[in-house]
């Protein structure tokens, strides 16, 4: 009996990087030895936002959510003993994508690699950064230009490289419905291709369409998510034919990688996350027609803190069992001709087409950034309200909360702690790097970069020269900022109350009473200090407080502690809420509290929210923080009630 022919499995990836380049290199090599078949690099926030590790804004953020790469030496250490011409490397980088790719190319050249053989992807999707992730640097128009500069360069020099990974992952994390995720991602892709048409010869354009890839999210409603992926494939095929006239089917193929949903991972009963992760994986592997090319799974305990190598291994083993122990890869598509699937796919396509038409009327994705951001905030509010009301069941969160103690979360080593010495080590090596290089060579390389940015030349060519010259991430980005300017993205939080005020009457009455006692409207400052761009929680807190009748001061992401204290003083606020999800809550909150006290504002109560371990919460309270909230505090109305009580002058007088 002949053996059944199986399809090749998808690439197995683990999103990894932390502390230092050397520590991340050890993690990469360990994962490759365990059977991982591709690398997926996580960079820290200073690297993502174009700051060196020694910049004031980088304090407390170095090596927290990824690996710090400040120069070619860091990139060299990151891939030490890993032959880049034999790797398929995905780099989750956007605003600084040209720079990180330039460093990667320079290191590959140093290794003696054939540059044309390099395979991998830079995410390079800056539009979703304005909508959901917040690591943008400059305005949308020059950002779009840099995306297509990368694409045009790779066409000529790195033909196997994916120059852009249209990322709908963070759109779903920010609350996007399946229809919005489809439409906003496809609108981004068309904005890029429309700009790229003028940068490559027309005969090569269809092949460039074929180099655009996508990076998506797969949530727990895995049948709907499976249908979403089939809808993506069909809509992309339509766009490639109708909008761009791409005739060859291979260039119209919807190529995508995926990380399954981290938003749905729960701090409560975190062992349940293993089932969630595996079920979500089925959405992007069950349907052969819509199967992912690469999959990376979060670790079960990411809602608690930094996963250990063992936790990441568990996620890798789930993929391997699915691919090699089951018969999943032995069959044709299981869903072709299924009327229920076809119905849902058509429904999603119709909804996405309606959104795309609305975006086109606004001039495309760049012109519709404010509209799309507002839609995401509203959709996320609806999602959270469903969980609060119990209409949406989340096991262990709003139902069946009683639980046996988990042996997986006990003990000192249950969660990996970032190396407290890593930042100091990185700063020492950065100082050494700057002192060892030729300053005139650096100056000349930066001048050429500035000329290219001003004159419209392809940004990649001088960026690679800068990498070889020893330029740092912050120096490269400072040139970009000086030429193109800075940009503060819309928050999506309107000053006008929404129509979701059902169940808020009692809270609104309490806010009115407290405001009367205060002598003016209760004013709440929501601040996001540091470089963390995950603003979903801050937006929802601000929107709910607004709907409860509070006066809201929310200016968005990446405020310095000094700016927050100034806003508190000038706005005469009654309470300050700090949202930090990058793990940098201790140094950033301490800085804010110190500055408040120095400014004579120590009487203003401060609350804090984020992924904050219990011991850190105790330390924050010892600093003077009144309340600490974590993802398990999903009932926003309870938080609103706490705020009212905290600032009520009548309760203070009664104590």
XYZ file of C-alpha atoms in Angstrom:
655
model
C 0.000 0.000 0.000
C 1.479 3.322 -1.052
C 1.960 6.011 1.552
C -0.455 8.953 1.405
C 1.140 12.053 -0.090
C 1.142 14.927 2.384
C 1.382 18.629 1.661
C 4.414 20.489 2.942
C 3.677 22.087 6.302
C 3.743 25.809 6.865
C 6.808 27.522 8.323
C 6.986 27.130 12.100
C 7.947 30.391 13.774
C 8.180 31.740 17.291
C 8.070 35.502 17.804
C 11.154 36.077 19.910
C 13.676 38.624 21.111
C 14.492 40.252 24.440
C 17.177 41.733 26.704
C 20.205 41.866 24.386
C 21.245 40.733 20.929
C 23.440 37.999 22.417
C 20.627 36.643 24.626
C 18.205 36.674 21.687
C 20.753 34.905 19.477
C 20.933 32.086 22.022
C 17.128 31.897 22.023
C 17.031 31.775 18.204
C 19.573 28.981 17.997
C 17.764 27.031 20.695
C 14.445 27.332 18.872
C 16.011 26.293 15.554
C 17.472 23.223 17.253
C 13.969 22.320 18.496
C 12.579 22.271 14.958
C 11.568 25.854 14.292
C 11.873 26.460 10.537
C 11.894 30.258 10.347
C 12.922 33.199 12.481
C 10.534 35.922 13.625
C 12.329 38.824 15.281
C 10.756 41.033 17.923
C 12.476 44.403 18.375
C 12.240 46.566 21.472
C 10.292 49.819 21.433
C 13.280 52.201 21.108
C 14.384 50.271 18.005
C 10.857 50.298 16.600
C 10.442 54.024 17.128
C 13.910 55.108 16.031
C 15.748 55.852 19.285
C 19.082 54.615 20.540
C 19.085 52.710 23.807
C 20.653 55.718 25.571
C 17.900 58.187 24.590
C 15.820 59.670 27.412
C 12.637 58.169 25.920
C 14.240 54.709 25.901
C 14.715 54.640 29.677
C 13.074 51.535 31.087
C 12.102 50.253 27.627
C 15.405 48.703 26.501
C 15.056 44.989 25.754
C 11.563 44.754 27.260
C 9.262 43.754 24.366
C 12.014 42.690 21.993
C 15.699 42.908 21.207
C 17.498 46.279 21.103
C 19.364 46.882 17.823
C 21.159 50.219 17.900
C 23.807 49.557 15.236
C 25.411 46.969 12.986
C 27.270 45.416 15.904
C 23.958 44.522 17.545
C 22.640 43.034 14.287
C 25.874 41.066 13.897
C 25.513 39.641 17.419
C 21.817 38.870 16.866
C 22.618 36.536 13.956
C 25.968 35.212 15.092
C 26.487 31.641 13.773
C 23.167 31.810 11.903
C 23.812 31.818 8.117
C 21.399 34.408 6.768
C 21.390 33.024 3.231
C 19.908 29.797 4.654
C 17.248 31.488 6.792
C 13.748 32.736 6.189
C 13.639 35.715 8.542
C 10.585 37.783 9.395
C 11.328 41.118 11.052
C 8.403 42.787 12.759
C 9.500 46.331 12.080
C 7.667 49.240 10.490
C 8.765 52.871 10.858
C 12.438 51.863 10.905
C 12.031 48.997 8.409
C 14.415 50.512 5.809
C 17.067 50.834 8.494
C 16.725 47.347 9.982
C 16.727 45.804 6.517
C 19.839 47.841 5.702
C 21.565 46.452 8.808
C 20.460 42.928 7.887
C 21.872 43.298 4.361
C 25.149 44.704 5.693
C 25.561 41.778 8.116
C 24.687 39.276 5.379
C 27.356 40.845 3.168
C 29.807 40.509 6.042
C 28.943 36.804 6.289
C 29.747 36.418 2.589
C 26.128 35.667 1.672
C 24.686 36.031 -1.798
C 22.384 38.995 -1.152
C 20.037 37.998 -3.957
C 19.402 34.714 -2.119
C 18.124 36.349 1.091
C 14.596 35.268 2.007
C 12.267 36.841 4.502
C 9.983 39.740 5.225
C 9.980 43.160 6.769
C 6.523 44.051 8.013
C 6.918 47.627 6.755
C 3.205 48.446 7.205
C 3.181 51.926 8.645
C -0.512 52.621 8.047
C -1.652 50.159 10.692
C 0.777 51.841 13.089
C -1.368 54.983 12.945
C -4.433 52.847 13.638
C -3.417 50.322 16.223
C 0.215 49.909 17.258
C 1.695 53.388 17.450
C 5.342 52.962 16.407
C 5.112 55.531 13.618
C 7.637 58.362 13.332
C 6.659 60.748 10.550
C 3.481 61.650 8.632
C 1.691 59.122 6.398
C 2.848 60.445 3.002
C 6.627 60.144 3.561
C 6.031 56.891 5.425
C 4.281 55.504 2.359
C 7.200 56.662 0.251
C 9.671 54.726 2.410
C 7.537 51.569 2.164
C 7.701 51.671 -1.607
C 11.412 52.603 -1.576
C 12.025 49.305 0.206
C 9.831 47.464 -2.297
C 11.572 49.001 -5.309
C 15.012 48.216 -3.875
C 14.191 44.589 -3.099
C 12.811 44.074 -6.618
C 16.226 44.869 -8.006
C 18.531 43.408 -5.361
C 16.578 40.956 -3.123
C 14.142 39.218 -5.495
C 13.127 36.576 -2.920
C 12.395 39.104 -0.178
C 8.878 40.211 0.786
C 9.164 44.005 1.037
C 5.905 44.487 2.878
C 3.711 42.408 5.135
C 0.292 44.103 5.232
C -0.529 43.606 8.893
C -4.135 43.189 9.925
C -3.057 41.448 13.137
C -3.096 44.585 15.250
C -6.326 45.759 13.630
C -8.147 42.825 15.189
C -6.320 43.444 18.472
C -7.655 47.009 18.315
C -11.215 45.731 17.932
C -11.723 45.363 14.169
C -14.643 43.243 13.044
C -13.784 40.648 10.368
C -15.219 42.985 7.709
C -13.104 45.900 8.966
C -9.991 43.752 9.146
C -10.508 42.672 5.536
C -11.221 46.161 4.248
C -8.587 48.112 6.167
C -5.823 45.652 5.261
C -6.782 45.540 1.583
C -7.030 49.344 1.470
C -3.497 49.531 2.879
C -2.214 47.122 0.242
C -3.780 49.120 -2.602
C -2.372 52.387 -1.229
C 1.111 50.867 -1.326
C 0.723 49.351 -4.784
C -0.733 52.571 -6.211
C 2.384 54.412 -5.018
C 4.731 51.641 -6.128
C 3.485 51.714 -9.728
C 5.571 54.816 -10.380
C 8.764 53.288 -8.988
C 9.149 50.061 -10.953
C 9.064 49.329 -14.703
C 5.557 48.384 -15.815
C 6.673 44.956 -17.007
C 7.894 44.147 -13.476
C 4.851 45.471 -11.637
C 2.792 42.218 -11.667
C 5.705 40.400 -10.046
C 5.846 43.109 -7.364
C 2.143 42.595 -6.677
C 3.096 38.981 -6.114
C 5.710 39.979 -3.529
C 3.190 41.692 -1.242
C 2.366 39.407 1.668
C -0.026 39.693 4.596
C 0.172 39.053 8.333
C -3.158 38.296 9.957
C -4.801 37.497 13.253
C -6.929 34.431 13.950
C -9.381 34.686 16.816
C -11.316 32.108 18.803
C -14.379 32.129 16.499
C -12.351 29.908 14.220
C -15.083 29.062 11.689
C -15.657 32.771 11.057
C -11.894 33.300 10.948
C -11.517 30.474 8.417
C -14.190 32.137 6.284
C -12.377 35.460 6.664
C -9.229 33.920 5.208
C -11.158 32.480 2.267
C -12.719 35.929 1.753
C -9.249 37.525 1.852
C -8.108 35.197 -0.937
C -11.089 35.897 -3.166
C -11.092 39.673 -2.622
C -7.342 39.912 -3.235
C -7.734 37.994 -6.484
C -10.465 40.446 -7.549
C -8.305 43.469 -6.723
C -5.276 42.077 -8.541
C -7.324 41.453 -11.699
C -9.707 44.425 -11.706
C -7.479 47.165 -10.270
C -4.036 46.117 -11.492
C -4.677 43.809 -14.449
C -2.440 41.041 -13.115
C -2.961 38.089 -15.436
C -0.667 35.423 -13.991
C -2.385 33.485 -11.217
C 0.847 33.013 -9.240
C 1.158 36.791 -8.783
C -2.424 37.003 -7.494
C -1.887 34.439 -4.778
C -2.785 35.667 -1.295
C 0.344 34.806 0.698
C 0.058 35.238 4.416
C 1.597 34.451 7.757
C -0.263 34.503 11.026
C 0.042 34.863 14.737
C -3.086 33.663 16.443
C -4.869 36.042 18.746
C -3.038 37.302 21.824
C -5.924 39.641 22.709
C -8.049 36.705 23.855
C -5.408 35.267 26.188
C -6.581 35.604 29.770
C -4.745 36.308 32.991
C -7.452 34.369 34.815
C -7.069 30.573 34.493
C -4.225 31.035 31.982
C -4.016 27.291 31.334
C -7.202 27.740 29.256
C -5.081 29.686 26.774
C -3.516 26.455 25.468
C -6.894 25.323 24.118
C -7.578 28.794 22.718
C -4.247 28.927 20.883
C -4.691 25.497 19.309
C -8.285 26.149 18.232
C -7.301 29.472 16.697
C -4.560 27.692 14.745
C -7.204 25.549 13.043
C -8.651 28.681 11.418
C -5.514 29.143 9.335
C -4.570 25.516 8.703
C -7.786 23.489 8.184
C -8.698 24.938 4.781
C -6.046 23.971 2.227
C -7.199 26.745 -0.098
C -6.675 29.324 2.654
C -3.750 27.814 4.557
C -1.092 30.100 6.021
C 2.469 29.991 4.711
C 3.882 30.634 8.189
C 2.412 30.388 11.682
C 3.676 31.700 14.992
C 1.818 30.990 18.192
C 1.898 33.043 21.385
C 2.787 31.325 24.632
C 0.017 30.345 27.023
C 1.208 32.762 29.729
C 1.794 35.959 27.721
C -1.063 37.657 29.598
C 1.047 37.232 32.743
C 4.472 38.334 31.587
C 7.514 37.327 29.543
C 7.314 33.656 28.456
C 10.165 31.272 29.232
C 11.865 29.216 26.491
C 9.858 26.205 27.758
C 6.598 28.099 27.218
C 7.606 28.952 23.655
C 8.588 25.337 23.078
C 5.077 24.255 24.106
C 3.570 26.479 21.392
C 6.038 25.112 18.831
C 5.156 21.537 19.760
C 1.458 22.284 19.199
C 2.242 23.232 15.611
C 4.417 20.190 15.062
C 1.789 17.790 16.426
C -0.868 19.346 14.204
C 1.341 19.148 11.096
C 3.039 15.783 11.604
C 0.845 13.615 13.862
C -2.583 14.431 12.420
C -3.754 13.758 8.866
C -4.549 17.434 8.249
C -2.104 17.760 5.344
C -3.348 14.655 3.479
C -6.627 16.043 2.114
C -7.930 18.444 -0.503
C -9.793 21.472 0.809
C -12.449 20.251 3.230
C -14.741 23.260 2.749
C -15.103 23.739 -1.009
C -18.790 23.613 -1.919
C -19.988 23.873 1.682
C -23.092 26.138 1.539
C -22.690 27.432 5.122
C -19.062 28.383 4.464
C -19.906 29.958 1.102
C -22.702 31.992 2.717
C -20.444 33.365 5.420
C -17.616 34.118 2.976
C -19.982 36.073 0.717
C -21.386 37.968 3.715
C -17.878 38.994 4.792
C -16.931 39.992 1.251
C -20.031 42.184 0.901
C -19.276 43.935 4.198
C -15.637 44.450 3.240
C -16.549 45.839 -0.191
C -18.854 48.398 1.449
C -16.020 49.523 3.746
C -13.563 49.649 0.843
C -15.958 51.853 -1.126
C -16.190 54.247 1.839
C -12.391 54.376 2.144
C -11.966 54.959 -1.606
C -14.330 57.944 -1.379
C -11.961 59.436 1.206
C -8.977 59.120 -1.108
C -7.759 55.722 0.045
C -6.166 54.441 3.228
C -3.948 57.475 3.871
C -6.869 59.890 3.628
C -9.118 57.647 5.726
C -6.810 57.136 8.727
C -9.011 59.205 11.050
C -12.154 57.396 9.905
C -10.615 53.937 10.302
C -9.231 54.764 13.747
C -12.635 55.937 14.975
C -14.253 52.760 13.630
C -11.746 50.602 15.496
C -12.350 52.395 18.802
C -16.109 51.998 18.414
C -15.866 48.325 17.434
C -13.579 47.605 20.374
C -16.008 49.336 22.717
C -18.800 47.107 21.427
C -16.621 44.011 21.950
C -15.781 44.967 25.541
C -19.399 45.825 26.328
C -20.429 42.361 25.128
C -18.016 40.739 27.581
C -19.142 43.014 30.424
C -22.822 42.230 29.816
C -22.136 38.517 29.475
C -23.403 38.378 25.893
C -19.939 37.118 24.939
C -18.706 34.261 27.096
C -15.050 34.146 28.109
C -14.418 31.042 30.189
C -12.819 31.852 33.519
C -13.379 35.592 33.076
C -17.090 36.352 33.058
C -18.285 32.757 33.598
C -16.988 29.842 35.667
C -14.509 31.988 37.541
C -13.953 29.504 40.382
C -10.738 27.605 39.817
C -8.280 25.202 41.386
C -4.823 26.682 41.984
C -2.725 26.145 38.871
C 0.594 24.312 39.334
C 1.749 26.017 36.126
C 1.781 29.480 37.697
C 3.348 28.692 41.063
C 6.967 29.086 42.054
C 9.495 31.846 41.567
C 10.356 30.864 37.985
C 6.786 30.589 36.664
C 7.328 33.756 34.628
C 10.630 34.768 33.101
C 11.955 38.087 34.363
C 13.864 40.432 32.099
C 17.542 40.647 32.976
C 17.834 43.779 35.156
C 21.438 44.233 33.980
C 20.583 44.003 30.283
C 19.895 47.722 29.821
C 23.161 48.734 31.476
C 25.052 46.219 29.338
C 23.407 47.559 26.179
C 24.250 51.158 27.108
C 27.887 50.253 27.776
C 28.266 48.534 24.414
C 26.507 51.403 22.620
C 28.910 53.938 24.142
C 31.847 51.754 23.108
C 30.468 51.459 19.567
C 30.156 55.230 19.208
C 33.676 55.839 20.507
C 35.294 53.243 18.218
C 33.920 54.442 14.872
C 35.194 57.144 12.504
C 33.043 60.258 13.142
C 33.766 61.775 9.730
C 32.627 58.641 7.917
C 29.428 58.691 10.000
C 28.872 62.380 9.253
C 29.296 61.865 5.512
C 26.940 58.874 5.449
C 24.244 60.808 7.323
C 24.625 63.742 4.925
C 24.004 61.406 1.974
C 20.950 60.003 3.746
C 19.597 63.519 4.319
C 20.123 64.415 0.644
C 18.260 61.304 -0.522
C 15.368 61.984 1.844
C 15.085 65.592 0.659
C 15.618 64.911 -3.053
C 13.407 61.859 -3.455
C 16.178 59.297 -3.914
C 15.628 55.719 -2.794
C 16.178 55.684 0.959
C 17.665 52.167 0.982
C 20.922 52.957 -0.800
C 22.246 55.557 1.681
C 20.751 53.541 4.575
C 22.949 50.549 3.720
C 25.934 52.901 3.476
C 25.011 54.273 6.911
C 24.897 50.737 8.319
C 28.416 50.026 7.044
C 29.642 53.393 8.392
C 28.539 52.616 11.942
C 25.517 54.929 12.123
C 23.100 54.159 14.952
C 19.352 53.639 14.869
C 18.699 56.957 16.593
C 20.999 58.865 14.238
C 19.313 57.351 11.173
C 15.853 58.153 12.529
C 16.845 61.686 13.571
C 17.603 62.448 9.925
C 14.223 61.040 8.911
C 12.478 63.116 11.587
C 14.362 66.282 10.622
C 13.432 65.971 6.943
C 9.887 64.628 7.156
C 8.725 65.930 10.532
C 6.865 64.221 13.373
C 3.255 63.077 13.415
C 0.697 62.560 16.168
C -1.932 60.095 15.010
C -5.653 60.545 15.765
C -6.788 58.897 19.004
C -10.185 57.802 17.711
C -11.768 59.044 20.960
C -14.324 61.694 20.133
C -15.169 64.391 22.656
C -18.834 63.635 22.049
C -20.457 60.858 24.112
C -21.368 57.685 22.240
C -24.819 56.135 22.100
C -23.691 53.309 24.417
C -24.917 54.858 27.674
C -27.227 52.006 28.666
C -26.511 51.006 32.252
C -24.524 54.171 32.949
C -27.297 56.248 34.547
C -26.175 55.604 38.116
C -22.533 56.335 37.282
C -23.495 59.512 35.427
C -25.497 60.651 38.468
C -22.506 59.974 40.728
C -20.201 61.935 38.414
C -22.670 64.848 38.495
C -22.812 64.804 42.310
C -19.039 64.635 42.708
C -18.564 67.352 40.097
C -20.956 69.576 42.030
C -18.971 68.926 45.209
C -15.732 69.731 43.394
C -17.189 72.944 42.014
C -16.533 71.945 38.393
C -16.693 68.916 36.131
C -14.606 65.954 37.309
C -11.519 65.977 35.065
C -9.622 62.787 34.248
C -6.203 62.788 32.533
C -5.383 59.541 30.712
C -1.673 59.355 29.921
C 0.569 56.876 28.142
C 4.168 57.568 29.181
C 7.083 55.952 27.395
C 7.158 54.379 23.957
C 4.343 51.855 24.376
C 1.904 52.288 21.490
C -0.681 49.708 22.588
C -3.402 52.258 23.199
C -6.542 50.072 23.088
C -7.011 49.982 26.845
C -6.338 53.697 27.320
C -8.794 54.543 24.542
C -11.552 52.437 26.084
C -10.989 53.870 29.568
C -11.104 57.403 28.141
C -14.216 56.668 26.065
C -16.101 55.076 28.972
C -15.157 57.924 31.324
C -16.417 60.378 28.704
C -19.704 58.471 28.423
C -19.996 58.597 32.227
C -19.878 62.395 32.060
C -16.267 63.084 33.010
C -14.146 65.749 31.352
C -11.430 63.784 29.535
C -7.889 64.814 28.683
C -6.383 62.159 26.390
C -3.758 63.147 23.837
C -2.688 59.670 22.718
C 0.580 57.793 22.957
C 4.257 58.478 23.647
C 4.067 61.284 26.173
C 7.053 61.954 28.409
C 6.500 61.978 32.184
C 7.275 65.708 32.052
C 4.517 66.297 29.490
C 2.024 64.349 31.607
C 2.829 66.401 34.713
C 2.566 69.638 32.717
C -0.825 68.550 31.349
C -1.995 67.705 34.873
C -0.961 71.136 36.139
C -2.289 73.162 33.213
C -5.537 71.179 33.028
C -6.126 71.250 36.794
C -7.079 67.589 36.675
C -8.598 65.641 39.557
C -7.159 62.216 38.770
C -4.446 60.764 36.517
C -4.579 57.353 34.833
C -1.341 55.869 33.453
C -1.480 53.029 30.929
C 1.723 51.046 30.220
C 1.729 47.610 28.594
C 5.419 47.280 27.704
C 6.550 46.114 31.150
C 8.184 49.476 31.904
C 5.619 50.529 34.498
C 8.001 50.702 37.479
C 10.543 53.253 36.132
C 7.966 55.287 34.202
C 5.425 55.551 37.025
C 8.215 56.370 39.480
C 9.330 59.199 37.190
C 5.785 60.587 36.963
C 5.249 60.377 40.732
C 8.588 62.079 41.454
C 7.783 64.910 39.059
C 4.255 65.349 40.453
C 5.624 65.714 43.968
C 8.324 68.147 42.809
C 5.662 70.250 41.073
C 3.501 70.397 44.203
C 0.908 68.107 42.611
C 1.410 65.090 44.851
C -2.192 65.431 46.060
C -3.562 64.320 42.663
C -4.446 60.609 42.888
C -2.805 58.347 40.298
C -4.114 55.016 39.030
C -2.142 52.651 36.786
C -3.011 49.875 34.350
C -1.046 47.291 32.395
C 0.343 43.774 32.494
C 1.580 44.215 36.049
C 2.679 41.293 38.285
C 1.462 41.305 41.894
C 4.868 42.192 43.323
C 5.139 45.153 40.940
C 1.637 46.263 41.929
C 2.755 46.328 45.557
C 5.764 48.434 44.604
C 3.556 50.870 42.658
C 1.237 51.271 45.631
C 4.256 51.903 47.840
C 5.152 54.786 45.485
C 1.737 56.320 46.152
C -0.319 54.871 43.281
C -3.907 54.627 44.519
C -5.176 51.744 42.359
C -3.540 49.215 40.028
C -5.504 47.465 37.276
C -4.498 44.476 35.140
C -6.232 42.596 32.275
C -8.360 40.686 34.790
C -10.126 43.971 35.606
C -12.351 43.811 32.537
C -15.375 45.569 34.070
C -14.834 49.174 33.027
C -17.820 50.428 35.014
C -16.220 49.169 38.216
C -13.088 51.159 37.352
C -15.265 54.209 36.695
C -16.910 53.759 40.104
C -13.471 53.571 41.724
C -12.424 56.828 40.050
C -15.531 58.624 41.297
C -14.880 57.392 44.858
C -11.188 58.303 44.721
C -11.826 61.959 43.826
C -15.029 62.484 45.827
C -14.211 65.333 48.259
C -17.110 64.261 50.476
C -15.564 60.824 51.101
C -12.188 62.453 51.825
C -13.786 64.862 54.312
C -15.557 61.992 56.069
C -12.331 60.059 56.693
